mmCIF file of C-alpha atoms in Angstrom:
data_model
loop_
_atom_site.group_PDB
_atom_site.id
_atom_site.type_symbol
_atom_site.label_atom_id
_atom_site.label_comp_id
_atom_site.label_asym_id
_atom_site.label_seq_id
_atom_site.Cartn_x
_atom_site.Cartn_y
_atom_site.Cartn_z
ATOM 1 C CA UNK H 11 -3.065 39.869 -19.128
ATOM 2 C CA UNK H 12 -1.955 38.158 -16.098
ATOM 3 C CA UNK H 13 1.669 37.011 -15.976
ATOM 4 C CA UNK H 14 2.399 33.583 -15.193
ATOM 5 C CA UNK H 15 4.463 34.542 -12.011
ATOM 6 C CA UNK H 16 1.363 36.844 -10.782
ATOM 7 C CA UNK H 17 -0.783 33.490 -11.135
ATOM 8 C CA UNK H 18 1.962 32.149 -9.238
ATOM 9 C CA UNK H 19 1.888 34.561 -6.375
ATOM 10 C CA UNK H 20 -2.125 33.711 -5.897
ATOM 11 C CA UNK H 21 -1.516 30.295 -5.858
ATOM 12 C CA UNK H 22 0.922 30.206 -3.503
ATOM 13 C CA UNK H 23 -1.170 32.011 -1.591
ATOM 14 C CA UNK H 24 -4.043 30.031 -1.361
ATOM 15 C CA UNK H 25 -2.014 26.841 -0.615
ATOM 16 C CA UNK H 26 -0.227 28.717 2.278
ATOM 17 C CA UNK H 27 -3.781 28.756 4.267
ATOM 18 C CA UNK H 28 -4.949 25.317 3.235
ATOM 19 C CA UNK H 29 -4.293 22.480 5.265
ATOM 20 C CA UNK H 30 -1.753 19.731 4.923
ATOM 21 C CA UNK H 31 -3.020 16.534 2.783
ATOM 22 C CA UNK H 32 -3.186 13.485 5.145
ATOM 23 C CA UNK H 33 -4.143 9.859 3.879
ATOM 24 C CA UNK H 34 -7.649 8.547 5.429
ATOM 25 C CA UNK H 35 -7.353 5.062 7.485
ATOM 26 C CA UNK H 36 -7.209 2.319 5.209
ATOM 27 C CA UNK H 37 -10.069 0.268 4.817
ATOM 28 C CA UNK H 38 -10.575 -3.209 6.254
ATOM 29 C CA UNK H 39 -9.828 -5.759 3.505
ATOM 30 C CA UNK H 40 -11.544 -9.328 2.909
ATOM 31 C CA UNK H 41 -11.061 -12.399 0.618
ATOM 32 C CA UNK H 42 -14.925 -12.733 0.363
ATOM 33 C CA UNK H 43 -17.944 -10.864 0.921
ATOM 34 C CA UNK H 44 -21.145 -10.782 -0.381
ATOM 35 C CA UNK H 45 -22.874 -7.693 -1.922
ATOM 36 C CA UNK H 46 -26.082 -6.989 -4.690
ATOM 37 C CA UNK H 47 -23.381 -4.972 -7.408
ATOM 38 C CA UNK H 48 -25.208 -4.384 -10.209
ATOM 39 C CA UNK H 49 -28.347 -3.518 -8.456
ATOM 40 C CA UNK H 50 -30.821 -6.580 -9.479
ATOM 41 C CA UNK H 51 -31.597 -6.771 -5.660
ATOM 42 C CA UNK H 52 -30.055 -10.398 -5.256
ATOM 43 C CA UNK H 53 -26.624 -10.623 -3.787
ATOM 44 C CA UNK H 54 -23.465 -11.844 -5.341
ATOM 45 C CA UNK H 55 -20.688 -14.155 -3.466
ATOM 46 C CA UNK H 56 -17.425 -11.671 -4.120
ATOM 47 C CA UNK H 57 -14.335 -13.866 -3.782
ATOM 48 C CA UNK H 58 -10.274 -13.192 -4.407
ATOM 49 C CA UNK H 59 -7.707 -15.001 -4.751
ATOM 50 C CA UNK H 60 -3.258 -14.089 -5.032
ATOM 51 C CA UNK H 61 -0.888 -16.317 -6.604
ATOM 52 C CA UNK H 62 2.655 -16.106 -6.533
ATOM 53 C CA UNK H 63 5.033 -17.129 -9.228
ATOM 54 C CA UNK H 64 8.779 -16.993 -8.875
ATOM 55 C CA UNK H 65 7.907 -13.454 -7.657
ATOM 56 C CA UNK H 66 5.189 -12.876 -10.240
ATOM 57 C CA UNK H 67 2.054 -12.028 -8.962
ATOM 58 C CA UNK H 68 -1.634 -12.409 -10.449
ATOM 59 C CA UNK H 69 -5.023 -12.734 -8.616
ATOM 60 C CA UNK H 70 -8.055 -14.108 -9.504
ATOM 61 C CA UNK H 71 -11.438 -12.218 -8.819
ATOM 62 C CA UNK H 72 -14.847 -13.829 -9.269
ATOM 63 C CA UNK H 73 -17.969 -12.092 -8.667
ATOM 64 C CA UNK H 74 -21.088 -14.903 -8.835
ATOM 65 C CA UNK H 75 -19.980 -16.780 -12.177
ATOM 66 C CA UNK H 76 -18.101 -14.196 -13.709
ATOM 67 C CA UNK H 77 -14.066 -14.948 -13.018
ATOM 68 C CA UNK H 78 -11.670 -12.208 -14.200
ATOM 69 C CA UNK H 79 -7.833 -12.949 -13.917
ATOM 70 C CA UNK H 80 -4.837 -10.236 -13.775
ATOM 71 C CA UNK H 81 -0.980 -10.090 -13.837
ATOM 72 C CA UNK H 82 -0.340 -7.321 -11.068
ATOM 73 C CA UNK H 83 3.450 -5.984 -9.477
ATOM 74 C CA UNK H 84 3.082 -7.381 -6.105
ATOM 75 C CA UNK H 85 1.735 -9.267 -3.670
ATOM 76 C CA UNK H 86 -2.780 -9.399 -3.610
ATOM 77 C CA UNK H 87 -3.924 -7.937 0.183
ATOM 78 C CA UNK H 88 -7.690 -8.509 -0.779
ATOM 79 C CA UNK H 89 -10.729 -6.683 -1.793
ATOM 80 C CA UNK H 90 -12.955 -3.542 -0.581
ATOM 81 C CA UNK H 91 -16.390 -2.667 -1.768
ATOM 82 C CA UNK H 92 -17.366 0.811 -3.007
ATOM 83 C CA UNK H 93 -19.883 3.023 -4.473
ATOM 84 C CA UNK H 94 -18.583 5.643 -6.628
ATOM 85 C CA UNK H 95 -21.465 6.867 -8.484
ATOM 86 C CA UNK H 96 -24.308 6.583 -5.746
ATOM 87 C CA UNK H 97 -27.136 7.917 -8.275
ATOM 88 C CA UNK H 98 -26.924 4.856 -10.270
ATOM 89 C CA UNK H 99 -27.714 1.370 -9.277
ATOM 90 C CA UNK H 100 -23.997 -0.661 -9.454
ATOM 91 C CA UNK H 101 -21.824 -1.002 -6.231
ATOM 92 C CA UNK H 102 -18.185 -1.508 -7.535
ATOM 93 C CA UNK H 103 -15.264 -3.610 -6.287
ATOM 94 C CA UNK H 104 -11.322 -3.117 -5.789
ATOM 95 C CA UNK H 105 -8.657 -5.962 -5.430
ATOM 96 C CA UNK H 106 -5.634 -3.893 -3.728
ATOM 97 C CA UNK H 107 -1.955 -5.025 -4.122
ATOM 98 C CA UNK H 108 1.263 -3.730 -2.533
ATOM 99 C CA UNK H 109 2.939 -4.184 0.738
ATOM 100 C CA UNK H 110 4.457 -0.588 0.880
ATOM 101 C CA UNK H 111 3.414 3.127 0.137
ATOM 102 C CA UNK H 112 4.679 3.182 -3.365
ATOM 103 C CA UNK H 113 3.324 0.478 -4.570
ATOM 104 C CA UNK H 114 0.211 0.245 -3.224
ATOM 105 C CA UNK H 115 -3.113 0.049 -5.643
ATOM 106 C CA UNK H 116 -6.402 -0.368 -5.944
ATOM 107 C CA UNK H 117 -7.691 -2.213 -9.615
ATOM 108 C CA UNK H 118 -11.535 -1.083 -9.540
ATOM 109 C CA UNK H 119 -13.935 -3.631 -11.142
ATOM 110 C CA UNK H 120 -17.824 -2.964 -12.125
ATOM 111 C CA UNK H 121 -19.927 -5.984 -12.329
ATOM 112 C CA UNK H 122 -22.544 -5.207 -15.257
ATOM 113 C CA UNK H 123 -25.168 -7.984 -16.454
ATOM 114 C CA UNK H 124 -23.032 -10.761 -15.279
ATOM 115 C CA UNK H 125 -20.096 -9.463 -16.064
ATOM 116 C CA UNK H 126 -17.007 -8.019 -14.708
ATOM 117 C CA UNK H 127 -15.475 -4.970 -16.046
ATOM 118 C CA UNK H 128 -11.922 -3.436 -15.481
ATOM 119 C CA UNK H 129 -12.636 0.794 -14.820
ATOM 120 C CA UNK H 130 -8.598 1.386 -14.467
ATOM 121 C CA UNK H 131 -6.473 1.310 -11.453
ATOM 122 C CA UNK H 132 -5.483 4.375 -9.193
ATOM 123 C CA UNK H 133 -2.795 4.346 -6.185
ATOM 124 C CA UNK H 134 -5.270 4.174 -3.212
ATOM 125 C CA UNK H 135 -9.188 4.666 -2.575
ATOM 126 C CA UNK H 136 -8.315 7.447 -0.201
ATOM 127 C CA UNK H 137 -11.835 9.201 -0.576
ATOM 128 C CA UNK H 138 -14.897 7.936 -2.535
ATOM 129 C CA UNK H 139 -18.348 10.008 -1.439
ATOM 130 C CA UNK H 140 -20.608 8.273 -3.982
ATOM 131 C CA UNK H 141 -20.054 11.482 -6.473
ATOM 132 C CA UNK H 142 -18.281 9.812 -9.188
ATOM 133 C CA UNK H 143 -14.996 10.813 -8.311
ATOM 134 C CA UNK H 144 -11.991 8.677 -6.375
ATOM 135 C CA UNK H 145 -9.766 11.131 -4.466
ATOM 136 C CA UNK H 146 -6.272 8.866 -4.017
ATOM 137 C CA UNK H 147 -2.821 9.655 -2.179
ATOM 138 C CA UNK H 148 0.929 8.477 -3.143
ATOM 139 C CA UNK H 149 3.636 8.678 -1.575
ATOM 140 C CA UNK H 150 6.085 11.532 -3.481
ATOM 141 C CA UNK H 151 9.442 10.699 -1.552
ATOM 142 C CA UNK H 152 8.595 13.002 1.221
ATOM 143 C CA UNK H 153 4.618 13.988 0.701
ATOM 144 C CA UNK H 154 1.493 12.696 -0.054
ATOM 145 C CA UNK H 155 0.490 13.818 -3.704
ATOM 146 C CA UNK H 156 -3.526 13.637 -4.032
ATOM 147 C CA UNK H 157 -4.691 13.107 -7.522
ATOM 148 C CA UNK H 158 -8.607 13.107 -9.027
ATOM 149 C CA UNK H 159 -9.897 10.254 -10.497
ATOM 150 C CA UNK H 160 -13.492 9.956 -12.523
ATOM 151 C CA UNK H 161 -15.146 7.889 -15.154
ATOM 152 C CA UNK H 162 -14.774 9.007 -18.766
ATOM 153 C CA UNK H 163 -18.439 8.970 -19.970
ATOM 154 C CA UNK H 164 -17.462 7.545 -23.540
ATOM 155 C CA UNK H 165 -14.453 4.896 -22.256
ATOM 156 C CA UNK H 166 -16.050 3.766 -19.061
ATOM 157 C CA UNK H 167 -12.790 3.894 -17.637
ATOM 158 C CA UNK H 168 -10.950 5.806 -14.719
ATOM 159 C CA UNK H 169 -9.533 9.323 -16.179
ATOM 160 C CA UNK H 170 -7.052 11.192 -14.070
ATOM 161 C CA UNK H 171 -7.991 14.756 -13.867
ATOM 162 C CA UNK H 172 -4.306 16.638 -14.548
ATOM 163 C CA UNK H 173 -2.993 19.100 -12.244
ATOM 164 C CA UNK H 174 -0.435 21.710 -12.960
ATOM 165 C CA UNK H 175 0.593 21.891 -9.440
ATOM 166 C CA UNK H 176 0.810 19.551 -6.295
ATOM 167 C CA UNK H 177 0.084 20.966 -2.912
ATOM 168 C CA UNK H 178 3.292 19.818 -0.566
ATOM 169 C CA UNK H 179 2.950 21.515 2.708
ATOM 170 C CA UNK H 180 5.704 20.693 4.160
ATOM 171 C CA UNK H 181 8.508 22.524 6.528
ATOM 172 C CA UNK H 182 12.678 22.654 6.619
ATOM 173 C CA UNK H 183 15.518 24.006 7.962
ATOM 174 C CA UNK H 184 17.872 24.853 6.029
ATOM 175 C CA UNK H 185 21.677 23.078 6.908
ATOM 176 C CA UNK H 186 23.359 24.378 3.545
ATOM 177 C CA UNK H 187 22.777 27.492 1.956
ATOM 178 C CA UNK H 188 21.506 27.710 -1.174
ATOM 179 C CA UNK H 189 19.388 29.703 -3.570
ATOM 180 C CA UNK H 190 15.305 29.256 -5.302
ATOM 181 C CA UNK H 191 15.537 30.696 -8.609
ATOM 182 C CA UNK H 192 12.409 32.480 -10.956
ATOM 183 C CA UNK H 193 11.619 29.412 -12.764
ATOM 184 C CA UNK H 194 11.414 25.676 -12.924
ATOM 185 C CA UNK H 195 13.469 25.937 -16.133
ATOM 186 C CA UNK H 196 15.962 28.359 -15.201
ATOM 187 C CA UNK H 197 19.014 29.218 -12.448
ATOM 188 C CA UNK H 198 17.968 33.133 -12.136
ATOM 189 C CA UNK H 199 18.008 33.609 -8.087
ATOM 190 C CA UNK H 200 15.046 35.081 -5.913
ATOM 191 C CA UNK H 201 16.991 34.425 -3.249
ATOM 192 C CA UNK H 202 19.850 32.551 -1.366
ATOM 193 C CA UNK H 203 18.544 30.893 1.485
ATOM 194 C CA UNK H 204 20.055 31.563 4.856
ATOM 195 C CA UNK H 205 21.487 28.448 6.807
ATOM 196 C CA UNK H 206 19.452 27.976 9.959
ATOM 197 C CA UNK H 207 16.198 29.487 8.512
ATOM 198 C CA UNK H 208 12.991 27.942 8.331
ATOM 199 C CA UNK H 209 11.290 26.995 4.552
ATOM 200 C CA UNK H 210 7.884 25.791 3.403
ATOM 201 C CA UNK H 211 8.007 23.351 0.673
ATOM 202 C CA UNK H 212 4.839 24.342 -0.995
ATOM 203 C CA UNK H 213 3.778 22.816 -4.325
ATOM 204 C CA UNK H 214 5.996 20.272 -6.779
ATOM 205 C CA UNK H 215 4.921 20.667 -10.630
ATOM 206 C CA UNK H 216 6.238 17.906 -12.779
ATOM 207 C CA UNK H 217 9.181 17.958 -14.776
ATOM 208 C CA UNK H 218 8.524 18.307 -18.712
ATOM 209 C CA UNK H 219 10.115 15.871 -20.607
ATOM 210 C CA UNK H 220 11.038 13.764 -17.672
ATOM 211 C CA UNK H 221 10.044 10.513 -15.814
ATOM 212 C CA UNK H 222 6.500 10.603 -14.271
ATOM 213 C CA UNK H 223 8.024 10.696 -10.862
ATOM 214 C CA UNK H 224 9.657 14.030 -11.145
ATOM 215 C CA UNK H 225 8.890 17.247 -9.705
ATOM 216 C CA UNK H 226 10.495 20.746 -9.320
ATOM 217 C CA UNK H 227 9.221 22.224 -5.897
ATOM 218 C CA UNK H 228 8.229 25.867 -5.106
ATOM 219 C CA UNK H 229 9.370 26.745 -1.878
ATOM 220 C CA UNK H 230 8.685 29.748 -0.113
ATOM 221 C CA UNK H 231 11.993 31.471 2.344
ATOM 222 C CA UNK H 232 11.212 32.986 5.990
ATOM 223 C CA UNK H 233 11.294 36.371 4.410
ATOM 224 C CA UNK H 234 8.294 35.569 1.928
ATOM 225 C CA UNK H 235 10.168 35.400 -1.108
ATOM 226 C CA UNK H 236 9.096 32.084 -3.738
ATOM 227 C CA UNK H 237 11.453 30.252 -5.637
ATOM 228 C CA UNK H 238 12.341 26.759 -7.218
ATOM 229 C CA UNK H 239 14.348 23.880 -6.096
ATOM 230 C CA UNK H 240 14.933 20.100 -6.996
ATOM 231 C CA UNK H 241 14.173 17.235 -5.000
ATOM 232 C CA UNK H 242 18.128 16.598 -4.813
ATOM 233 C CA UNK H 243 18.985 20.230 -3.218
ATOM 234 C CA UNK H 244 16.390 19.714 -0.546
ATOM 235 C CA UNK H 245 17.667 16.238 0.070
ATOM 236 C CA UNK H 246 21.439 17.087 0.727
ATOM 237 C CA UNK H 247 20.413 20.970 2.156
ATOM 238 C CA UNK H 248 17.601 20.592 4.272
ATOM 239 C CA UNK H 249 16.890 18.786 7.602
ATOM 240 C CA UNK H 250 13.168 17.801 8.765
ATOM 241 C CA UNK H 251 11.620 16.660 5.497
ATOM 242 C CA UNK H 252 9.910 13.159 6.187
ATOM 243 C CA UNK H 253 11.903 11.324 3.348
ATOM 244 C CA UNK H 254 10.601 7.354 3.063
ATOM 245 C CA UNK H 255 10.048 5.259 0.222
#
């Protein structure tokens, strides 16, 4: 049986000759269009509309005479049309909020039989090829984590597809020594990093039993040795890391 470190080892691997994760240009966003979305062959006038609130935020979407309302966190930028499923006959639309890259999102609507319909909300429409899936990019502190997206056949909503591993990709140097140990979950050394020496950040996993936005990080050392780290050695050990957000 395959050990969990050798599985390790290949992944590591692979990631090493894939290339970096880079967010597509963002699409041009309106407060009206008009578009034929649930394939009848007649187009329907698409319209949004923010509100603010004492810094409360909702928006108001209407698609012919169907008007859907939402609370959302920040401020509404407009709309986008896609098609995420091209081998059936609805177009869908997305209302995206947020001013910065971590709180930017897209809230995808389907308008079915005169009626608007909520499929979920992911961070960004980063790639949609009309296959039924939304690739979409976040900011992780200092990467871009790219998550899948697709639409549960029994919910008709937006599923995240879950990932043991993130690919990071990026490169340090490394100001203070320190050392990557065996396992997220232990402080067992592979090795003790020299200062001065050059480090990929490879993959983050999350943390178990801790808030969605942490991650353990896999780095690999200028000799070719892998090991962990947290976010907070690379942050106070480390120089060259894009940190923002």
């Amino acid at each position: 049986m395959t050990s969990h470190r050798s599985v390790l080892a290949v992944m590591a691997f692979t990631l090493l000759t894939s290339p970096s994760v880079h967010a597509e240009e963002p699409q041009a966003l309106v407060q009206s269009t008009t578009a034929d979305l649930n394939g009848d062959g007649k187009p329907e006038a698409i319209s949004v509309k923010g509100y603010e609130n004492n810094g409360d935020f909702d928006f108001v979407l209407t698609v012919g005479v169907s008007v859907h309302r939402m609370k959302v966190g920040s401020e509404v930028l407009g709309l986008s049309l896609l098609d995420l499923d091209s081998s059936d006959k609805f177009k869908e639309v997305a209302v995206h909020s947020g001013m910065t890259d971590t709180d930017n999102i897209a809230i995808v609507f389907r308008y079915d039989d005169r009626n608007l319909k909520p499929l979920g909300t992911v961070p960004a429409l980063t790639e949609v090829k009309g296959n039924g899936i939304i690739l979409s990019d976040s900011w992780r502190g200092f990467w871009n984590g790219r998550d899948k997206y697709v639409v549960d056949p029994k919910t008709q909503k937006l599923t995240l597809v879950p990932q043991e591993f993130y690919y990071v990709g990026q490169e340090a140097t490394v100001r203070e020594s320190f050392p990557i140990t065996q396992t997220r979950s232990d402080k067992k050394p592979v090795a003790q990093l020299a200062v001065g020496s050059r480090i990929q950040v490879v993959a983050a996993a999350r943390v178990p039993g801790s808030p969605h936005t942490a991650f353990a990080y896999l780095v690999k050392s200028s000799t070719g040795l892998m090991g962990w780290t947290t976010p907070e050695v690379l942050s106070a050990k480390t120089d060259g890391l894009p940190w923002a957000g």
